[in-house]
mmCIF file of C-alpha atoms in Angstrom:
data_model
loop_
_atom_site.group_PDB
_atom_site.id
_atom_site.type_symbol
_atom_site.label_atom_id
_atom_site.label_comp_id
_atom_site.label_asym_id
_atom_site.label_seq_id
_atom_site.Cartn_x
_atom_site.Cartn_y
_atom_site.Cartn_z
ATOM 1 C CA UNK A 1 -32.353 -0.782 -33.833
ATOM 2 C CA UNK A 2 -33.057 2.889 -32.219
ATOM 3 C CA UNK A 3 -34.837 5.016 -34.494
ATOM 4 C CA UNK A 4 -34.781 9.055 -33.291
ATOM 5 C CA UNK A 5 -36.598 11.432 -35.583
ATOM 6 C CA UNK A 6 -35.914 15.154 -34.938
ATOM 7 C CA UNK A 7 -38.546 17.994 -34.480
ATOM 8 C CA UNK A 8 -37.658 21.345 -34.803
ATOM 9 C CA UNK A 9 -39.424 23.340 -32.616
ATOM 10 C CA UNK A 10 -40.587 27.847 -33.172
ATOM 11 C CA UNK A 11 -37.839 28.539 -31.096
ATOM 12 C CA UNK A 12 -35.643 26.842 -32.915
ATOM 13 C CA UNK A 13 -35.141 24.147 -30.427
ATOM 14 C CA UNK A 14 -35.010 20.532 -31.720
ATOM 15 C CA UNK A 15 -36.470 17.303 -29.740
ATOM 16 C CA UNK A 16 -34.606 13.664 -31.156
ATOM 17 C CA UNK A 17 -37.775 11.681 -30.624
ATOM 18 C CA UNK A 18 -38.245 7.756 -31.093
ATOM 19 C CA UNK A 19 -37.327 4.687 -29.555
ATOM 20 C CA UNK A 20 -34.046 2.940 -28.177
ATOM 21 C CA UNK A 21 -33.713 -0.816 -28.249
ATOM 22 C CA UNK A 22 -32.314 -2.150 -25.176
ATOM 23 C CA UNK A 23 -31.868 -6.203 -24.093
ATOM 24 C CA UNK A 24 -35.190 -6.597 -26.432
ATOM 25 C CA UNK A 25 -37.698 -3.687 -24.815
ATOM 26 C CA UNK A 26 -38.346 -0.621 -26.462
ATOM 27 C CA UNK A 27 -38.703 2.229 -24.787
ATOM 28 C CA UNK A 28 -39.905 5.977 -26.087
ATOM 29 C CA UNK A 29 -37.569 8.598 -25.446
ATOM 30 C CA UNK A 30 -37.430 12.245 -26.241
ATOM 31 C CA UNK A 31 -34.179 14.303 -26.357
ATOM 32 C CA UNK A 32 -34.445 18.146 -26.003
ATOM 33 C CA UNK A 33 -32.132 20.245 -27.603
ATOM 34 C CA UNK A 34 -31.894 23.930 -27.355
ATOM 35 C CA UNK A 35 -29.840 26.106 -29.538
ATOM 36 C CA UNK A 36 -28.843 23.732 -31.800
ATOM 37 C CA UNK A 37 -25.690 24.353 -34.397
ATOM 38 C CA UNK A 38 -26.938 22.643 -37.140
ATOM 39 C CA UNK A 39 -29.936 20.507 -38.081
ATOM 40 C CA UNK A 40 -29.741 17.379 -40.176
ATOM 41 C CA UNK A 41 -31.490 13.890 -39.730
ATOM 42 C CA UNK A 42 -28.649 12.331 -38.046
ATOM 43 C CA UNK A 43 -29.380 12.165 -34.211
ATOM 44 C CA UNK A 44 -25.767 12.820 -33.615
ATOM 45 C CA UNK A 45 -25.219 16.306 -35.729
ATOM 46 C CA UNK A 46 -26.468 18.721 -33.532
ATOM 47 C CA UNK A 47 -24.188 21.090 -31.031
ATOM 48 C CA UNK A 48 -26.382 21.799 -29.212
ATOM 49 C CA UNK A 49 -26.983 21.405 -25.588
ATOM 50 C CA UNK A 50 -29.441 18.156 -24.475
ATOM 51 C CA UNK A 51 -31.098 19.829 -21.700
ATOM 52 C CA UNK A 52 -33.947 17.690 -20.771
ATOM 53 C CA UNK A 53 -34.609 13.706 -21.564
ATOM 54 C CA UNK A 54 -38.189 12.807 -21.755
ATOM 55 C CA UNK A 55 -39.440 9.436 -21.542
ATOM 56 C CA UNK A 56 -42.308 6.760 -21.254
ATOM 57 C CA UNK A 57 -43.391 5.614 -18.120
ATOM 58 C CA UNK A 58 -41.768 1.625 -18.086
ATOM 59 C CA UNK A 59 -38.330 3.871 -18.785
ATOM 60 C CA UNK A 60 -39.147 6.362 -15.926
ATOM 61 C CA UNK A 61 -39.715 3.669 -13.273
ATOM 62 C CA UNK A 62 -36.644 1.806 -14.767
ATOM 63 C CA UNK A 63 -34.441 4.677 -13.773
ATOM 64 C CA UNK A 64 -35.920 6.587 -11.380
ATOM 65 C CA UNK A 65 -33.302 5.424 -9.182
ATOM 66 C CA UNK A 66 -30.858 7.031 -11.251
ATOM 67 C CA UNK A 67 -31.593 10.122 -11.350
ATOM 68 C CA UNK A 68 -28.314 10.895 -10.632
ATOM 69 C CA UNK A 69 -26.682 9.578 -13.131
ATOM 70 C CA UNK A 70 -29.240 10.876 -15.930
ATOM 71 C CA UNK A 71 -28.567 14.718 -14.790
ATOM 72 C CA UNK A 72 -24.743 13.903 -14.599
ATOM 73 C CA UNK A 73 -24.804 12.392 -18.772
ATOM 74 C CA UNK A 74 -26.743 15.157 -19.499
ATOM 75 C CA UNK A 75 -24.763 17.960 -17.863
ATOM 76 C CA UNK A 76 -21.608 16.454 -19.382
ATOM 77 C CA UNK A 77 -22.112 18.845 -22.337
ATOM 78 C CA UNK A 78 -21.199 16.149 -25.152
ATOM 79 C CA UNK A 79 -22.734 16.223 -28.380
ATOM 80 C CA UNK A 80 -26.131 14.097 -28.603
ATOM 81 C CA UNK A 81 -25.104 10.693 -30.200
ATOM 82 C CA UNK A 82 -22.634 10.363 -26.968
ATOM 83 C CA UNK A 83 -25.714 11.162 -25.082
ATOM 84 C CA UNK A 84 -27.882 8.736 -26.683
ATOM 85 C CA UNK A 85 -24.865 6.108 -26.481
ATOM 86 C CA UNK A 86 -24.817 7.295 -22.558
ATOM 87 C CA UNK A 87 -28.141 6.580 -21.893
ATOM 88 C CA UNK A 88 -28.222 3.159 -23.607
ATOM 89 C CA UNK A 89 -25.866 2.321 -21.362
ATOM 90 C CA UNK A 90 -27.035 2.713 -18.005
ATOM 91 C CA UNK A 91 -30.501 1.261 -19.408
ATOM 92 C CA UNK A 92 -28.800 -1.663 -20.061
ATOM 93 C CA UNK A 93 -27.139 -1.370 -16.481
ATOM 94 C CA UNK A 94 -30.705 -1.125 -15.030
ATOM 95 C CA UNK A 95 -32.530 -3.301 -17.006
ATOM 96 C CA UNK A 96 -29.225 -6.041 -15.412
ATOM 97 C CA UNK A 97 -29.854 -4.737 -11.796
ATOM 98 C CA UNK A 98 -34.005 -5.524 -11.702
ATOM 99 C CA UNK A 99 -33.918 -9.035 -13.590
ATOM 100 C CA UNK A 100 -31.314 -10.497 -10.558
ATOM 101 C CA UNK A 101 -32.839 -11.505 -7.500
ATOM 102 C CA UNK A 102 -29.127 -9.895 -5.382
ATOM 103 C CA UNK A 103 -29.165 -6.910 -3.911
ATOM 104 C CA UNK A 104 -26.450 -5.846 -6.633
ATOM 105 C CA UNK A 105 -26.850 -1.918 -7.464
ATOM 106 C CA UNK A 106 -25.887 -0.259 -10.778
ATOM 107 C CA UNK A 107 -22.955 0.856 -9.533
ATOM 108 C CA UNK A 108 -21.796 -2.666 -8.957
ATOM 109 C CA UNK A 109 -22.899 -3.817 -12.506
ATOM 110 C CA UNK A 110 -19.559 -3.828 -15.067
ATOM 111 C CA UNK A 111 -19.750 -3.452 -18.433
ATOM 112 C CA UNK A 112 -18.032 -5.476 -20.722
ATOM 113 C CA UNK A 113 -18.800 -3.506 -23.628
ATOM 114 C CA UNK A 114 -16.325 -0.635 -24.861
ATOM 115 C CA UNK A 115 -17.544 2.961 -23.177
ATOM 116 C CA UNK A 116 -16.449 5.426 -25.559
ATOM 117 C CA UNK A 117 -17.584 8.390 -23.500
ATOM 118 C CA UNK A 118 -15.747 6.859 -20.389
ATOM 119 C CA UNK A 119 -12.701 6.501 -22.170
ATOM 120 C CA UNK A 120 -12.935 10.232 -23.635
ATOM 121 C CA UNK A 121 -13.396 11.466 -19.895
ATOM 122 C CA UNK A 122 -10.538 9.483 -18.989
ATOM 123 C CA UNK A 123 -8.115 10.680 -21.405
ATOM 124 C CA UNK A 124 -9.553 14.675 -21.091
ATOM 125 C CA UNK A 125 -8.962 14.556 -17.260
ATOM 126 C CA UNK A 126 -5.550 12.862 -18.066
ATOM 127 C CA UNK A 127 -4.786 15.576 -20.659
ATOM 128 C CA UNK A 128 -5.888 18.720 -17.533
ATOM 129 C CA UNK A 129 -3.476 17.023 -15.122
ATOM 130 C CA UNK A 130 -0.762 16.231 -17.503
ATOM 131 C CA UNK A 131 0.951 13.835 -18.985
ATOM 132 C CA UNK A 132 4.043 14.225 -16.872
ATOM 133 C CA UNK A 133 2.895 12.968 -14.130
ATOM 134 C CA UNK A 134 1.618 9.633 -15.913
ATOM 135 C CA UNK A 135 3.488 6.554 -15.021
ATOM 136 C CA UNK A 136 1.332 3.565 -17.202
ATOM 137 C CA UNK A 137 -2.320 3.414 -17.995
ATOM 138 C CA UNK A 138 -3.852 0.185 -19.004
ATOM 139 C CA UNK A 139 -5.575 -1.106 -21.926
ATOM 140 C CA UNK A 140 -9.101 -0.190 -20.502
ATOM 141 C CA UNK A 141 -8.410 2.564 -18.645
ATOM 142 C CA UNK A 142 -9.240 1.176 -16.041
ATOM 143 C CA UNK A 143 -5.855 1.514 -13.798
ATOM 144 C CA UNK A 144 -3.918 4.523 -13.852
ATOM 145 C CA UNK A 145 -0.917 4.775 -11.873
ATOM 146 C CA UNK A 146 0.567 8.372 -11.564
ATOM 147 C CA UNK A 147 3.441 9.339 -9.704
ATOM 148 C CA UNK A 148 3.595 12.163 -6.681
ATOM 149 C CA UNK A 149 7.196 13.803 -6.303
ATOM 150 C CA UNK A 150 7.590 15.663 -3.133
ATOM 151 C CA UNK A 151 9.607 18.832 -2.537
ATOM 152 C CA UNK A 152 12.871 16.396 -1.867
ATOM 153 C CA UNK A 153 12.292 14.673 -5.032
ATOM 154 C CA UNK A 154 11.156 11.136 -3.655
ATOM 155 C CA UNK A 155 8.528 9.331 -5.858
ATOM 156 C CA UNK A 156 5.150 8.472 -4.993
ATOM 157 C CA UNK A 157 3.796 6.264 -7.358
ATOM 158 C CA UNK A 158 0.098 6.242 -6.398
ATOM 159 C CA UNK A 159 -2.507 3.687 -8.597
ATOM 160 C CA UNK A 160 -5.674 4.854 -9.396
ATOM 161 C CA UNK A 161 -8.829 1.931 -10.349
ATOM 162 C CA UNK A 162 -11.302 4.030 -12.142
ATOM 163 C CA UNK A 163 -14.929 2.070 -12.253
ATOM 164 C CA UNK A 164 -16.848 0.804 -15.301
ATOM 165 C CA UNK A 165 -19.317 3.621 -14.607
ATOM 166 C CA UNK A 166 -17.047 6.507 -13.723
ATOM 167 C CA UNK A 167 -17.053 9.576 -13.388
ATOM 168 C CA UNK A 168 -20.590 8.534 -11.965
ATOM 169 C CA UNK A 169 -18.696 6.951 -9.026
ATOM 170 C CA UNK A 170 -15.747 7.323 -7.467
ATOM 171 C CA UNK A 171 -11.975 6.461 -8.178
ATOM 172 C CA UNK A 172 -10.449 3.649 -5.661
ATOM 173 C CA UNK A 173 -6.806 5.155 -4.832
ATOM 174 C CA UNK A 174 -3.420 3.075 -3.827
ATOM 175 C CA UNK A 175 -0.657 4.671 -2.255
ATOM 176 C CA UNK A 176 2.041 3.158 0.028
ATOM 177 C CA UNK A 177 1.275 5.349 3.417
ATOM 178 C CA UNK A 178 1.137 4.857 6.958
ATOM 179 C CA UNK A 179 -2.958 5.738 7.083
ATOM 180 C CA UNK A 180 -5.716 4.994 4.594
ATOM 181 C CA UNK A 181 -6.688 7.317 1.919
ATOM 182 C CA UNK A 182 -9.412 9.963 2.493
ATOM 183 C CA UNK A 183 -12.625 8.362 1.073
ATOM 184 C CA UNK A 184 -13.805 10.582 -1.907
ATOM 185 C CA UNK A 185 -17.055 9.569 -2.429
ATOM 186 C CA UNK A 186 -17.928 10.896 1.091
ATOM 187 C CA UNK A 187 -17.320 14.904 0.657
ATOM 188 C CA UNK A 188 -19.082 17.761 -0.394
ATOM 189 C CA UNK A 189 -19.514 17.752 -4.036
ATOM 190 C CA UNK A 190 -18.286 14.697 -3.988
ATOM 191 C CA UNK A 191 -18.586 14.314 -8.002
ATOM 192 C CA UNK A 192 -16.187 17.294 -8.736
ATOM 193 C CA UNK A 193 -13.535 15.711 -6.250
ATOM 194 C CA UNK A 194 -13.763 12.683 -8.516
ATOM 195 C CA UNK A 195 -11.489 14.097 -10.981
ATOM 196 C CA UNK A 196 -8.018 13.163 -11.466
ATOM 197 C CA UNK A 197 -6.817 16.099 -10.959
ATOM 198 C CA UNK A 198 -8.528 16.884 -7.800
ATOM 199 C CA UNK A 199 -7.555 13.247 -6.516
ATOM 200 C CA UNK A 200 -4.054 13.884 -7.410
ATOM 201 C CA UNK A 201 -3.813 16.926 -5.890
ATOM 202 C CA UNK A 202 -5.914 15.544 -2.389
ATOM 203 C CA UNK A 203 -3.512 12.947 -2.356
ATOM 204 C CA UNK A 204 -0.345 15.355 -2.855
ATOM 205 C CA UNK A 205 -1.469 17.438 -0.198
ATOM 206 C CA UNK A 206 -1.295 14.663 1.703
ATOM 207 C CA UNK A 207 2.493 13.593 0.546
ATOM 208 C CA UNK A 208 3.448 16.701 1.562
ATOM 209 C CA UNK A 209 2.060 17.044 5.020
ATOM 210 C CA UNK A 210 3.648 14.405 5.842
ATOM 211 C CA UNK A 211 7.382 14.856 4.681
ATOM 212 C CA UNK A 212 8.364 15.000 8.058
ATOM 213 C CA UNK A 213 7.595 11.720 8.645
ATOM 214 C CA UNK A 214 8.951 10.432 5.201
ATOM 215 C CA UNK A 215 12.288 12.097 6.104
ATOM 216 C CA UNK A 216 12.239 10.664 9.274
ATOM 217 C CA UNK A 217 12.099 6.871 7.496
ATOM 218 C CA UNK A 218 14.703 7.413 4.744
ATOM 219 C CA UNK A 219 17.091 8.966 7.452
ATOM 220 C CA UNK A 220 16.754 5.251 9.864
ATOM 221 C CA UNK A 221 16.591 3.502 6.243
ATOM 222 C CA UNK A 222 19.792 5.345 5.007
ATOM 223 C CA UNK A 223 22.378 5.339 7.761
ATOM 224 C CA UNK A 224 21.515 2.294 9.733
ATOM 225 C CA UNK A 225 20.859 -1.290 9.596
ATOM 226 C CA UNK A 226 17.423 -1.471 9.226
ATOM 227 C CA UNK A 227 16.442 -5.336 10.790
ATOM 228 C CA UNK A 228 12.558 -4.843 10.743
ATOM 229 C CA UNK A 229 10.649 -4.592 8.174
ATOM 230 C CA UNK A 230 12.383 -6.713 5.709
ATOM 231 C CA UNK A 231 11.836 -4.108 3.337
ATOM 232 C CA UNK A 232 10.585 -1.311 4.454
ATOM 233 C CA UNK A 233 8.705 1.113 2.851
ATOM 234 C CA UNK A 234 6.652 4.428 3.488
ATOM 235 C CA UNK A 235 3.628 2.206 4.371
ATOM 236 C CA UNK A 236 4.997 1.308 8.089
ATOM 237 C CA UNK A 237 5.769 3.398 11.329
ATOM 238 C CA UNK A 238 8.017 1.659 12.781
ATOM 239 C CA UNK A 239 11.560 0.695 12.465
ATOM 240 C CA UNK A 240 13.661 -2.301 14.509
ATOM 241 C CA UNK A 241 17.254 -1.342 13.993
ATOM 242 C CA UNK A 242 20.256 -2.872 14.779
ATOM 243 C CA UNK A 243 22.700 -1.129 17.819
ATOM 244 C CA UNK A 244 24.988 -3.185 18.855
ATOM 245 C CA UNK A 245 26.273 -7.094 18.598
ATOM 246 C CA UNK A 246 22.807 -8.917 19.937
ATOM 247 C CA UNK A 247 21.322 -5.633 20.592
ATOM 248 C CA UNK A 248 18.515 -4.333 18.742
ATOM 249 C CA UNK A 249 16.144 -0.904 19.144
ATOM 250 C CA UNK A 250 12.379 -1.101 18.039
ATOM 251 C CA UNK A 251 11.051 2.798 17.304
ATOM 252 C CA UNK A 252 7.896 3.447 16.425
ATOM 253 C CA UNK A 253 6.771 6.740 15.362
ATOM 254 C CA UNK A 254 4.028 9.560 15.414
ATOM 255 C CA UNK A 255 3.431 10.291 11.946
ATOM 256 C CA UNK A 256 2.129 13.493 12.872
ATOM 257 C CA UNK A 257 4.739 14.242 15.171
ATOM 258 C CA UNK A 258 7.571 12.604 13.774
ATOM 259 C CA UNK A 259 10.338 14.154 15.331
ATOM 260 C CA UNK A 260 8.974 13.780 19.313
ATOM 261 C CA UNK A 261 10.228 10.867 21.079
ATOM 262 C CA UNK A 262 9.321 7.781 19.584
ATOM 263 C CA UNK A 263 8.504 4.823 21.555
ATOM 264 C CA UNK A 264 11.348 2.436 22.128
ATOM 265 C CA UNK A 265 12.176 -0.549 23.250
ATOM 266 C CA UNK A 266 15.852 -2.099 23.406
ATOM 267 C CA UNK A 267 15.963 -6.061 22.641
ATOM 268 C CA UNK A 268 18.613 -8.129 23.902
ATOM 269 C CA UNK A 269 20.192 -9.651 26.958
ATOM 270 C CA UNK A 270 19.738 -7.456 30.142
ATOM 271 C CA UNK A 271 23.864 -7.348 30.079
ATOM 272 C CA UNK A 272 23.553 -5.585 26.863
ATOM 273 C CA UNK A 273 21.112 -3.541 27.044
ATOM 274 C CA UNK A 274 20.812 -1.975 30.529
ATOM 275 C CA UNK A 275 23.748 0.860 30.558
ATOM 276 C CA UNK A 276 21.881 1.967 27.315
ATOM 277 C CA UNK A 277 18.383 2.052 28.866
ATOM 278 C CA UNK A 278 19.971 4.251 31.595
ATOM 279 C CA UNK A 279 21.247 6.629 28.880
ATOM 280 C CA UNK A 280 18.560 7.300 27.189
ATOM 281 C CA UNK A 281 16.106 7.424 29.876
ATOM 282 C CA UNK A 282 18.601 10.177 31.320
ATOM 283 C CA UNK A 283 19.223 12.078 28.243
ATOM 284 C CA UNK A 284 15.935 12.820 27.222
ATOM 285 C CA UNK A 285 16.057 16.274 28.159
ATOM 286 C CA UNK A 286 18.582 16.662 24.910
ATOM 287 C CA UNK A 287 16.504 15.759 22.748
ATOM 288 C CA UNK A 288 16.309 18.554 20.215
ATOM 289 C CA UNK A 289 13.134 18.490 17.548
ATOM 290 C CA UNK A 290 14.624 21.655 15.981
ATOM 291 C CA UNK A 291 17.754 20.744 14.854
ATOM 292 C CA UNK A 292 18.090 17.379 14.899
ATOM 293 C CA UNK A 293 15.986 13.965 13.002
ATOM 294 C CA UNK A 294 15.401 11.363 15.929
ATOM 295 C CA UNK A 295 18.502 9.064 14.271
ATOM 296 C CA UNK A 296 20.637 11.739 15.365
ATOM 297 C CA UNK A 297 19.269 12.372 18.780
ATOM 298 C CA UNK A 298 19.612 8.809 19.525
ATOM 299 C CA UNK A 299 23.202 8.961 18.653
ATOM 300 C CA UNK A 300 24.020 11.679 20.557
ATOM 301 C CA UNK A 301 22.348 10.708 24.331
ATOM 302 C CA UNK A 302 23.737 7.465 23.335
ATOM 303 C CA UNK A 303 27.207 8.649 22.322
ATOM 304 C CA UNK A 304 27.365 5.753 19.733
ATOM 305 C CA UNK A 305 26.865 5.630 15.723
ATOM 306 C CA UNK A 306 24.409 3.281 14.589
ATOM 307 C CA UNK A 307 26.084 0.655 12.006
ATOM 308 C CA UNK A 308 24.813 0.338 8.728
ATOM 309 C CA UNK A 309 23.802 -2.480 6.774
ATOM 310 C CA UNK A 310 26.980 -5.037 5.801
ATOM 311 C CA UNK A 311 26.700 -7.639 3.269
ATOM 312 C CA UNK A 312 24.048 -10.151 2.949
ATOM 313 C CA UNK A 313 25.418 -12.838 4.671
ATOM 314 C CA UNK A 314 26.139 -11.309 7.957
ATOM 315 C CA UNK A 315 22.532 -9.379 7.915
ATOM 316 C CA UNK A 316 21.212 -12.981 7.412
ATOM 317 C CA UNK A 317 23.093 -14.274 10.370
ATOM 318 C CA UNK A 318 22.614 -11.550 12.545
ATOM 319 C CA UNK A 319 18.547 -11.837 12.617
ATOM 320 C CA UNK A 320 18.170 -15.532 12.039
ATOM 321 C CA UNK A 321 20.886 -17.309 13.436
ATOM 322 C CA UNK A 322 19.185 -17.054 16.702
ATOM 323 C CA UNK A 323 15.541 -19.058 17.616
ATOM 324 C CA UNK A 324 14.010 -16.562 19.962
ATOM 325 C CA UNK A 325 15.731 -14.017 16.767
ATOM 326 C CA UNK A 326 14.117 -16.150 14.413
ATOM 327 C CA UNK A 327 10.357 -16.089 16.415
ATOM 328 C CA UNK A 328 9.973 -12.642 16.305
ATOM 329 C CA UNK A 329 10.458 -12.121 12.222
ATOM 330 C CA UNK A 330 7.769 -14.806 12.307
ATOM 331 C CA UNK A 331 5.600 -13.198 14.718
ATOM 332 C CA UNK A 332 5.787 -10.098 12.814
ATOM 333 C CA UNK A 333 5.270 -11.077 9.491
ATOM 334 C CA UNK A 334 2.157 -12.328 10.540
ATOM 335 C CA UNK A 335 0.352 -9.809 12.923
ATOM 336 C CA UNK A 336 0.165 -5.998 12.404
ATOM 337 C CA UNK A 337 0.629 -5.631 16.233
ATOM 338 C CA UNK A 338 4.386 -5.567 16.052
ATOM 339 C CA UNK A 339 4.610 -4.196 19.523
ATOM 340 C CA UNK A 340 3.061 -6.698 21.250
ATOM 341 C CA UNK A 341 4.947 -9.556 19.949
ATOM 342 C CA UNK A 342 8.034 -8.677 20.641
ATOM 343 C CA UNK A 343 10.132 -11.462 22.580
ATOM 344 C CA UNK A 344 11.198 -10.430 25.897
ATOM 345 C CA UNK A 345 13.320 -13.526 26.605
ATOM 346 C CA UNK A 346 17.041 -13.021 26.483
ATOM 347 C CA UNK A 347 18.851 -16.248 25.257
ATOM 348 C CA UNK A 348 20.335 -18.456 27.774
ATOM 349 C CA UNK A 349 23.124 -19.189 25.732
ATOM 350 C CA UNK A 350 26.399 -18.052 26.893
ATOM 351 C CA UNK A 351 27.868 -17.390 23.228
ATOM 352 C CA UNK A 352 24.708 -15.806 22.418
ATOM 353 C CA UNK A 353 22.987 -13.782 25.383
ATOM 354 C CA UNK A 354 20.487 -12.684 22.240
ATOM 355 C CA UNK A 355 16.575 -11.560 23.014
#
C-alpha cells in the first residue's frame, strides 16, 4: 500500500514523502510541491504544482532511463494523486522492462491496466480539436478515427492508434494516400507535434496540397470506365481505363504534378491501338495544364469521349473474358510494380485481337 506523509515546508511549500509499492519493492519517494492551494493529509488535495520528484537510489537507477518521461508527468500540470498514479505507472513499466532478458524498451511495454491520466489527455486534446471532426473512438481510446474534409468537400477519414504510454510517444496515423505519412516522432519538438490537433492539422496540410492530384482521380473515376484498380481509391497513382472495344490506356501520375503529362501506355492489338499512339504522340503540344484536367486533354488530342462504366455484367466481360485480359488483373493484384507487368502480347484471336 503507498503511504505519502506531507511536510510543509517555511515557505510554504509542501513535500508528499513516503513510499510507493510497486510489483512487491518499495521504493522512497519525495514529491515537491510549491505553492500549494490547500493542505490536508490526503496526498491528492493539493493544487499545487509538483515541481521536483525525489527519490532513493534503487528508484533512480530504475528510471534513469526515463528521464524523459518523469519531466513530461511532471510538467503535465495535474494535480498530485494523478502524479503519484503517473509515476506508479511507468515504475511498473520499468520494473517489466529489466526482469525480461529481450531487448523490449518501455515504450514497447502495454499496460493492461486502466490509465486514467491517458484517457483524460485523450479526451482534453479531443475536446481542443473538436468534436466535429470525430468519426468513432474506441472503448480504450486507443483508435481514433477523425475525418479531413477538403476545400471540395471530399472526406478523409484518417485513423489515429494512440499508444499505451502516450502522449510520451507518438501517435501511429492511417490515411488512404499515395505516399506515407510524415513520421512525427522524428521533428523538432517532437512531443508538442504529438497532439491531435497538431497531427490533424499536419495531416490536413497535407490533404490539401495535394487536391490537385485528388481532383485529378475523381475526374478519371467519375467520367470513365475505370478497369484498374478494382476499386480505386486515393491511395494509388495510377489509373488503367477503358478507350475503346479491346483497347485500354494505363496513366500513371505525378502526384506533385498532377496535371503534366502522365505516363501512358495504350494496351491492345497493334490494329487498335496504333492511329491513337500517333495522335497523341502528335498532339502533345495541346496539352493545356491551365485550363484543362488530363481526362480532358486526352479527349481532345484524341478527338474521342472516354465511355463510362456500363452495368456489371459487361465490365465483367470486358476485363476477364480474355486470358492474356485475365493475367494482367492477376499480375497486378499481386505486385505493386503495375508498370512492369503489363502484358504486351496482343491476342491472336481473330474475334478478339485483345492485349
Amino acid at each position: 500500500m503507498d503511504l505519502l506523509v506531507p511536510l510543509e515546508h517555511e515557505n510554504g511549500d509542501v513535500s508528499h514523502c513516503g513510499y510507493l509499492v510497486v510489483r512487491g519493492f518499495e521504493f522512497r519517494v519525495c514529491f515537491e510541491v510549491s505553492d500549494p492551494g490547500k493542505f490536508h493529509d490526503e496526498p491528492g488535495d493539493t493544487t499545487g504544482k509538483v515541481n521536483r520528484l525525489k527519490m532513493d537510489q534503487p528508484l533512480a537507477s530504475l528510471l534513469r532511463p526515463y528521464r524523459a518521461e518523469i519531466d513530461a508527468i511532471l510538467e503535465s500540470q495535474a494535480v498530485l494523486q494523478d502524479i503519484v498514479r503517473e509515476v506508479i505507472f511507468l515504475i511498473d513499466g520499468a520494473l517489466a522492462v529489466s526482469n525480461s532478458n529481450s531487448k523490449v524498451t518501455f515504450h514497447d511495454v502495454q499496460s493492461t491496466s486502466f490509465n486514467w491520466i491517458f484517457v483524460k489527455t485523450a479526451l482534453g486534446q479531443l475536446d481542443d480539436l473538436g468534436w466535429s471532426h470525430v468519426m468513432s473512438v474506441d472503448d480504450s481510446f486507443t483508435k481514433i478515427e477523425l475525418c479531413i474534409q477538403d476545400r471540395r468537400g471530399r472526406r478523409f477519414p484518417l485513423q489515429v492508434d494512440l499508444p499505451a504510454n502516450y502522449p510520451f510517444r507518438p501517435p501511429m496515423c492511417y490515411i488512404s494516400f499515395p505516399e506515407p505519412l510524415e513520421n512525427f516522432a522524428s521533428q523538432e519538438n517532437a512531443r508538442s507535434a504529438w497532439t491531435l490537433s497538431a497531427v490533424f492539422k499536419s495531416v490536413e496540410k497535407k490533404v490539401f496540397d495535394l487536391e490537385p492530384f485528388f481532383d485529378v482521380l475523381h475526374d478519371f473515376d467519375t467520367h470513365c470506365w475505370v478497369l484498374q484498380p478494382e476499386n480505386p481509391t486515393n491511395a494509388e497513382s495510377y489509373r488503367r481505363i477503358a478507350v475503346l472495344q479491346h483497347c485500354s490506356l494505363y496513366l500513371e501520375f505525378d502526384i506533385h504534378r498532377p496535371l503534366a503529362v502522365p505516363k501512358w501506355r495504350f494496351l491492345g492489338a497493334k490494329s487498335v491501338v496504333s492511329d491513337l499512339i500517333s495522335r497523341l504522340e502528335n498532339g502533345f503540344r495541346e496539352w493545356n495544364i491551365h485550363t484543362k484536367l488530363p481526362r480532358e486533354n486526352l479527349e481532345s488530342i484524341l478527338k474521342i469521349t472516354f465511355p463510362r462504366k456500363p452495368d456489371e455484367s459487361d465490365s465483367t466481360s470486358f476485363t476477364v473474358e480474355c486470358g492474356i485480359c485475365y493475367m494482367y488483373n492477376l499480375s497486378t493484384s499481386t505486385d505493386e510494380n503495375q508498370t512492369d507487368l503489363l502484358p504486351d502480347i496482343p491476342c491472336e484471336h481473330v474475334k478478339c485481337s485483345r492485349m
